[in-house]
Amino acid sequence: MTESSEWLIYRGAGEPHDGMNRLPPAPPWRDFSGRETRETADEGDGLTPATDRGDGSRDRRLGAHRHLAELHRPGAEELEMINAALYLRRPLLVTGSPGAGKSTLAHSVAYELGLGDVLRWSVVSRSRLQDGLYDYDAIARLQDVQIAAQGGDGAEGGGPGAVEAIGSYIRLGPLGTALVPSDSPRVLLIDELDKSDIDLPNDLLNVLEEGEFDIPELQRIADRLPDGEAEVLTADGTKVRVRDGRVRCRAFPFVVLTSNGERDFPAPLMRRCIHLELDLPDHNRLATFVRAHLGDEAARAGDDLINRFLERSRSELLAADQLLNAIYLTDAASPPSRDRLADLLIQRLDRPR
């Protein structure tokens, strides 16, 4: 093997080998091994054991070396709009180019204010309001009723399929979970709303305005439930009781809606939101971003790549996570063709297809 190919794991030689043993640890933002546990979570981070899942999700979003980024502070306008949304209990609509840090903002607020894990609803073209609120598995309930009937038990006495057990077939979505009554607000990230069907932004209006929604499947039988309550599952796996088929928040959640600016939103949604436009990051912000994920040494070694990224971003659509990929790979693998590999990883997102 030539010196120029020493860093390659897969060689395309058609022969099995033990190259996977040389693969370095995953980049922190792609590490799903759950390094962050309850025992090793940062002390005083405000997260209780009930909401600290220990799956490494905070590291992936905020960076494993986030303590090195403490000197960075968001701009004045960014801070003002975030706090305006907190004070007014209004959703924060964050727009900006891919990789500008829109989603990370929600995690940063939750982390600093001790509001627990972020509830995330990743919007796609098929997303409906119902997906965010709750799911009722009527088929599973019917199957349980049939199985119980075949066994001669029937669906009585709280057994599978019984009226009293209906909550077992209902799971709240991220938006529904965020509206569960609690003393402190949850943080809800509705990511890439501009990818949605044309109706979803309008469908969100009433729920975001009233802070409540109904579950008709529970309302129809509320008088047959003990105290009118049913125990349902939330998006993060806990059980809560819903009374009279209505979920109504006590503390309105901190809702972050993100958009890459691919479409305009209707005026009724815009007037219900605080709008924050994130500018392209400058050198200091990019360097802080790299330090938070890869450490101070990697940020210094990749300073030339940061400068090249900034130069190109003036005329090309680029994402900051492309820069992270380039700095990590050129540092971890040390390929001889460093600049060429970096250019291959940082390709303009708006290039003609």
C-alpha positions as semicolon CSV with decimal commas, in nm:
position;residue;x (nm);y (nm);z (nm)
1;M;0,000;0,000;0,000
2;T;0,135;0,340;-0,093
3;E;0,186;0,615;0,162
4;S;-0,098;0,816;0,006
5;S;-0,346;0,538;0,081
6;E;-0,238;0,453;0,437
7;W;-0,539;0,632;0,584
8;L;-0,792;0,428;0,381
9;I;-0,994;0,167;0,573
10;Y;-1,184;0,026;0,276
11;R;-0,928;-0,035;-0,001
12;G;-1,145;-0,178;-0,278
13;A;-0,903;-0,472;-0,313
14;G;-1,168;-0,742;-0,291
15;E;-0,989;-0,921;-0,003
16;P;-1,107;-0,938;0,362
17;H;-0,883;-0,770;0,620
18;D;-0,897;-0,628;0,974
19;G;-0,896;-0,261;0,872
20;M;-1,199;-0,181;1,091
21;N;-0,972;-0,218;1,393
22;R;-0,788;0,096;1,277
23;L;-1,104;0,305;1,248
24;P;-1,079;0,594;1,498
25;P;-1,366;0,684;1,735
26;A;-1,673;0,838;1,571
27;P;-1,696;1,216;1,544
28;P;-1,870;1,345;1,859
29;W;-2,173;1,461;1,660
30;R;-2,211;1,110;1,511
31;D;-2,149;0,912;1,830
32;F;-2,454;0,707;1,924
33;S;-2,286;0,490;2,186
34;G;-2,444;0,676;2,480
35;R;-2,121;0,803;2,635
36;E;-2,311;1,062;2,836
37;T;-2,465;0,877;3,129
38;R;-2,641;0,987;3,443
39;E;-2,322;0,932;3,637
40;T;-2,102;1,134;3,401
41;A;-2,344;1,411;3,310
42;D;-2,219;1,758;3,396
43;E;-2,290;1,849;3,756
44;G;-2,520;2,143;3,797
45;D;-2,651;2,123;3,441
46;G;-3,008;2,144;3,564
47;L;-3,113;1,813;3,415
48;T;-3,285;1,573;3,648
49;P;-3,231;1,197;3,618
50;A;-3,586;1,165;3,486
51;T;-3,506;1,371;3,180
52;D;-3,136;1,294;3,130
53;R;-3,161;0,997;2,893
54;G;-2,787;0,935;2,886
55;D;-2,786;0,871;2,509
56;G;-2,525;1,132;2,417
57;S;-2,779;1,352;2,236
58;R;-2,659;1,668;2,413
59;D;-2,302;1,601;2,303
60;R;-2,414;1,552;1,944
61;R;-2,596;1,886;1,945
62;L;-2,390;2,105;2,177
63;G;-2,049;1,942;2,143
64;A;-1,846;1,713;2,366
65;H;-1,609;2,004;2,440
66;R;-1,879;2,265;2,491
67;H;-1,701;2,396;2,803
68;L;-1,429;2,529;2,568
69;A;-1,687;2,744;2,393
70;E;-1,798;2,929;2,704
71;L;-1,632;3,254;2,595
72;H;-1,866;3,275;2,297
73;R;-2,190;3,461;2,346
74;P;-2,479;3,491;2,100
75;G;-2,528;3,827;1,938
76;A;-2,745;4,091;2,102
77;E;-3,034;4,048;1,858
78;E;-3,031;3,670;1,897
79;L;-3,040;3,699;2,276
80;E;-3,318;3,957;2,264
81;M;-3,542;3,748;2,038
82;I;-3,490;3,431;2,243
83;N;-3,577;3,614;2,563
84;A;-3,873;3,785;2,398
85;A;-4,013;3,442;2,313
86;L;-3,954;3,327;2,673
87;Y;-4,121;3,632;2,824
88;L;-4,417;3,639;2,583
89;R;-4,470;3,261;2,575
90;R;-4,464;3,276;2,197
91;P;-4,304;3,031;1,952
92;L;-3,966;3,134;1,814
93;L;-3,940;3,102;1,435
94;V;-3,572;3,070;1,344
95;T;-3,470;3,099;0,980
96;G;-3,129;3,073;0,823
97;S;-2,909;2,872;0,591
98;P;-2,839;2,501;0,659
99;G;-2,589;2,451;0,940
100;A;-2,638;2,801;1,084
101;G;-2,721;2,658;1,427
102;K;-3,099;2,682;1,422
103;S;-3,167;2,344;1,583
104;T;-2,876;2,379;1,825
105;L;-3,038;2,693;1,965
106;A;-3,322;2,489;2,117
107;H;-3,076;2,249;2,281
108;S;-2,868;2,539;2,412
109;V;-3,169;2,703;2,579
110;A;-3,283;2,373;2,731
111;Y;-2,933;2,303;2,861
112;E;-2,869;2,646;3,014
113;L;-3,213;2,680;3,174
114;G;-3,235;2,320;3,296
115;L;-3,553;2,241;3,101
116;G;-3,470;1,876;3,033
117;D;-3,437;1,696;2,703
118;V;-3,558;1,867;2,389
119;L;-3,870;1,721;2,234
120;R;-3,807;1,705;1,860
121;W;-4,058;1,686;1,578
122;S;-3,874;1,649;1,247
123;V;-4,119;1,766;0,982
124;V;-4,139;1,599;0,640
125;S;-4,371;1,653;0,345
126;R;-4,619;1,396;0,481
127;S;-4,634;1,536;0,837
128;R;-4,978;1,619;0,976
129;L;-5,082;1,799;1,293
130;Q;-5,207;1,465;1,426
131;D;-4,852;1,324;1,406
132;G;-4,728;1,591;1,645
133;L;-5,020;1,561;1,887
134;Y;-5,087;1,190;1,943
135;D;-5,129;0,848;1,785
136;Y;-5,414;0,608;1,861
137;D;-5,345;0,246;1,768
138;A;-5,697;0,124;1,702
139;I;-5,574;-0,189;1,522
140;A;-5,370;-0,305;1,821
141;R;-5,669;-0,251;2,050
142;L;-5,896;-0,451;1,817
143;Q;-5,645;-0,734;1,805
144;D;-5,626;-0,743;2,185
145;V;-6,005;-0,755;2,210
146;Q;-6,020;-1,045;1,964
147;I;-5,743;-1,235;2,145
148;A;-5,914;-1,183;2,480
149;A;-6,248;-1,300;2,334
150;Q;-6,090;-1,615;2,193
151;G;-5,944;-1,689;2,533
152;G;-6,283;-1,649;2,694
153;D;-6,169;-1,356;2,907
154;G;-6,349;-1,081;2,720
155;A;-6,239;-0,719;2,737
156;E;-6,360;-0,647;3,088
157;G;-6,206;-0,549;3,418
158;G;-5,926;-0,340;3,275
159;G;-5,782;-0,621;3,067
160;P;-5,639;-0,575;2,715
161;G;-5,882;-0,385;2,494
162;A;-6,108;-0,283;2,785
163;V;-6,236;0,071;2,812
164;E;-6,021;0,131;3,119
165;A;-5,710;0,027;2,923
166;I;-5,763;0,256;2,626
167;G;-5,473;0,476;2,733
168;S;-5,238;0,187;2,654
169;Y;-5,310;0,244;2,286
170;I;-5,248;0,619;2,287
171;R;-4,906;0,779;2,265
172;L;-4,857;1,154;2,266
173;G;-4,636;1,303;1,996
174;P;-4,367;1,566;2,060
175;L;-4,613;1,857;2,041
176;G;-4,868;1,674;2,255
177;T;-4,604;1,589;2,516
178;A;-4,487;1,952;2,528
179;L;-4,842;2,055;2,625
180;V;-4,872;1,812;2,917
181;P;-4,932;2,018;3,234
182;S;-4,610;2,084;3,426
183;D;-4,466;2,352;3,651
184;S;-4,181;2,438;3,412
185;P;-4,199;2,449;3,033
186;R;-4,059;2,183;2,803
187;V;-3,853;2,277;2,499
188;L;-4,005;2,168;2,169
189;L;-3,813;2,178;1,841
190;I;-4,032;2,167;1,528
191;D;-3,753;2,118;1,279
192;E;-3,764;2,223;0,911
193;L;-4,125;2,340;0,903
194;D;-4,068;2,465;0,549
195;K;-4,054;2,100;0,435
196;S;-4,416;2,047;0,539
197;D;-4,734;2,020;0,338
198;I;-4,889;2,358;0,263
199;D;-5,160;2,307;0,530
200;L;-4,950;2,224;0,835
201;P;-4,847;2,583;0,929
202;N;-5,214;2,685;0,935
203;D;-5,314;2,370;1,122
204;L;-5,071;2,461;1,400
205;L;-5,234;2,798;1,467
206;N;-5,505;2,698;1,715
207;V;-5,288;2,462;1,918
208;L;-5,007;2,717;1,949
209;E;-5,254;2,991;2,040
210;E;-5,464;2,798;2,293
211;G;-5,198;2,566;2,438
212;E;-5,439;2,272;2,441
213;F;-5,590;1,998;2,228
214;D;-5,853;1,726;2,256
215;I;-5,827;1,351;2,215
216;P;-6,172;1,250;2,080
217;E;-6,112;0,880;2,148
218;L;-6,092;0,963;2,521
219;Q;-6,364;1,228;2,524
220;R;-6,622;0,985;2,385
221;I;-6,580;0,748;2,679
222;A;-6,472;0,990;2,953
223;D;-6,784;0,913;3,159
224;R;-6,687;0,544;3,161
225;L;-6,331;0,600;3,278
226;P;-6,235;0,612;3,648
227;D;-6,259;0,981;3,742
228;G;-6,268;1,053;3,369
229;E;-5,894;0,985;3,346
230;A;-5,680;0,765;3,124
231;E;-5,308;0,698;3,154
232;V;-5,125;0,753;2,823
233;L;-4,764;0,731;2,710
234;T;-4,564;1,044;2,623
235;A;-4,311;1,091;2,344
236;D;-4,023;1,046;2,589
237;G;-4,158;0,725;2,740
238;T;-4,321;0,840;3,063
239;K;-4,687;0,793;3,156
240;V;-4,924;1,079;3,233
241;R;-5,291;1,099;3,316
242;V;-5,529;1,281;3,082
243;R;-5,860;1,399;3,224
244;D;-6,178;1,428;3,015
245;G;-5,981;1,372;2,695
246;R;-5,815;1,715;2,699
247;V;-5,446;1,804;2,728
248;R;-5,390;2,162;2,844
249;C;-5,055;2,309;2,939
250;R;-4,988;2,507;3,257
251;A;-4,653;2,644;3,142
252;F;-4,646;2,712;2,769
253;P;-4,351;2,527;2,613
254;F;-4,055;2,705;2,459
255;V;-4,127;2,621;2,096
256;V;-3,858;2,663;1,830
257;L;-3,973;2,641;1,469
258;T;-3,688;2,621;1,220
259;S;-3,685;2,692;0,848
260;N;-3,419;2,699;0,580
261;G;-3,614;2,973;0,404
262;E;-3,740;2,750;0,124
263;R;-4,093;2,892;0,149
264;D;-4,294;3,175;0,301
265;F;-4,532;3,115;0,589
266;P;-4,887;3,252;0,621
267;A;-4,932;3,583;0,803
268;P;-5,145;3,431;1,084
269;L;-4,853;3,204;1,181
270;M;-4,599;3,485;1,153
271;R;-4,794;3,713;1,387
272;R;-4,805;3,439;1,650
273;C;-4,428;3,391;1,640
274;I;-4,116;3,583;1,735
275;H;-3,898;3,580;1,422
276;L;-3,522;3,541;1,440
277;E;-3,307;3,542;1,126
278;L;-2,965;3,385;1,183
279;D;-2,692;3,543;0,974
280;L;-2,404;3,350;0,824
281;P;-2,157;3,268;1,103
282;D;-1,837;3,474;1,125
283;H;-1,488;3,340;1,200
284;N;-1,530;3,363;1,578
285;R;-1,859;3,172;1,573
286;L;-1,725;2,900;1,343
287;A;-1,411;2,861;1,555
288;T;-1,628;2,833;1,867
289;F;-1,845;2,576;1,689
290;V;-1,538;2,368;1,603
291;R;-1,393;2,400;1,955
292;A;-1,719;2,284;2,112
293;H;-1,721;1,964;1,906
294;L;-1,353;1,884;1,847
295;G;-1,154;2,078;2,103
296;D;-0,918;2,374;2,097
297;E;-0,631;2,195;1,921
298;A;-0,850;2,090;1,629
299;A;-0,981;2,445;1,596
300;R;-0,627;2,581;1,572
301;A;-0,518;2,314;1,325
302;G;-0,823;2,377;1,109
303;D;-0,802;2,756;1,109
304;D;-0,702;2,761;0,742
305;L;-1,008;2,550;0,655
306;I;-1,228;2,788;0,852
307;N;-1,089;3,083;0,652
308;R;-1,141;2,902;0,322
309;F;-1,495;2,808;0,428
310;L;-1,574;3,172;0,507
311;E;-1,433;3,290;0,175
312;R;-1,637;3,038;-0,022
313;S;-1,956;3,099;0,177
314;R;-1,972;3,454;0,043
315;S;-2,076;3,321;-0,297
316;E;-2,174;2,959;-0,228
317;L;-2,433;2,791;-0,007
318;L;-2,239;2,586;0,249
319;A;-2,326;2,428;0,584
320;A;-2,117;2,447;0,899
321;D;-2,140;2,072;0,956
322;Q;-1,951;2,025;0,628
323;L;-1,667;2,221;0,786
324;L;-1,679;1,995;1,094
325;N;-1,659;1,686;0,872
326;A;-1,356;1,825;0,687
327;I;-1,164;1,928;1,000
328;Y;-1,234;1,601;1,179
329;L;-1,139;1,376;0,887
330;T;-0,826;1,565;0,787
331;D;-0,712;1,556;1,150
332;A;-0,812;1,197;1,239
333;A;-0,700;1,031;0,914
334;S;-0,418;1,272;0,819
335;P;-0,455;1,211;0,445
336;P;-0,172;1,350;0,231
337;S;-0,416;1,526;-0,002
338;R;-0,567;1,730;0,282
339;D;-0,685;2,031;0,085
340;R;-0,832;1,822;-0,196
341;L;-1,022;1,601;0,048
342;A;-1,155;1,906;0,233
343;D;-1,285;2,051;-0,093
344;L;-1,458;1,722;-0,173
345;L;-1,631;1,727;0,164
346;I;-1,729;2,094;0,146
347;Q;-1,925;2,104;-0,178
348;R;-2,165;2,383;-0,246
349;L;-2,525;2,291;-0,168
350;D;-2,671;2,512;-0,438
351;R;-2,473;2,366;-0,728
352;P;-2,669;2,276;-1,042
353;R;-2,778;1,914;-1,058
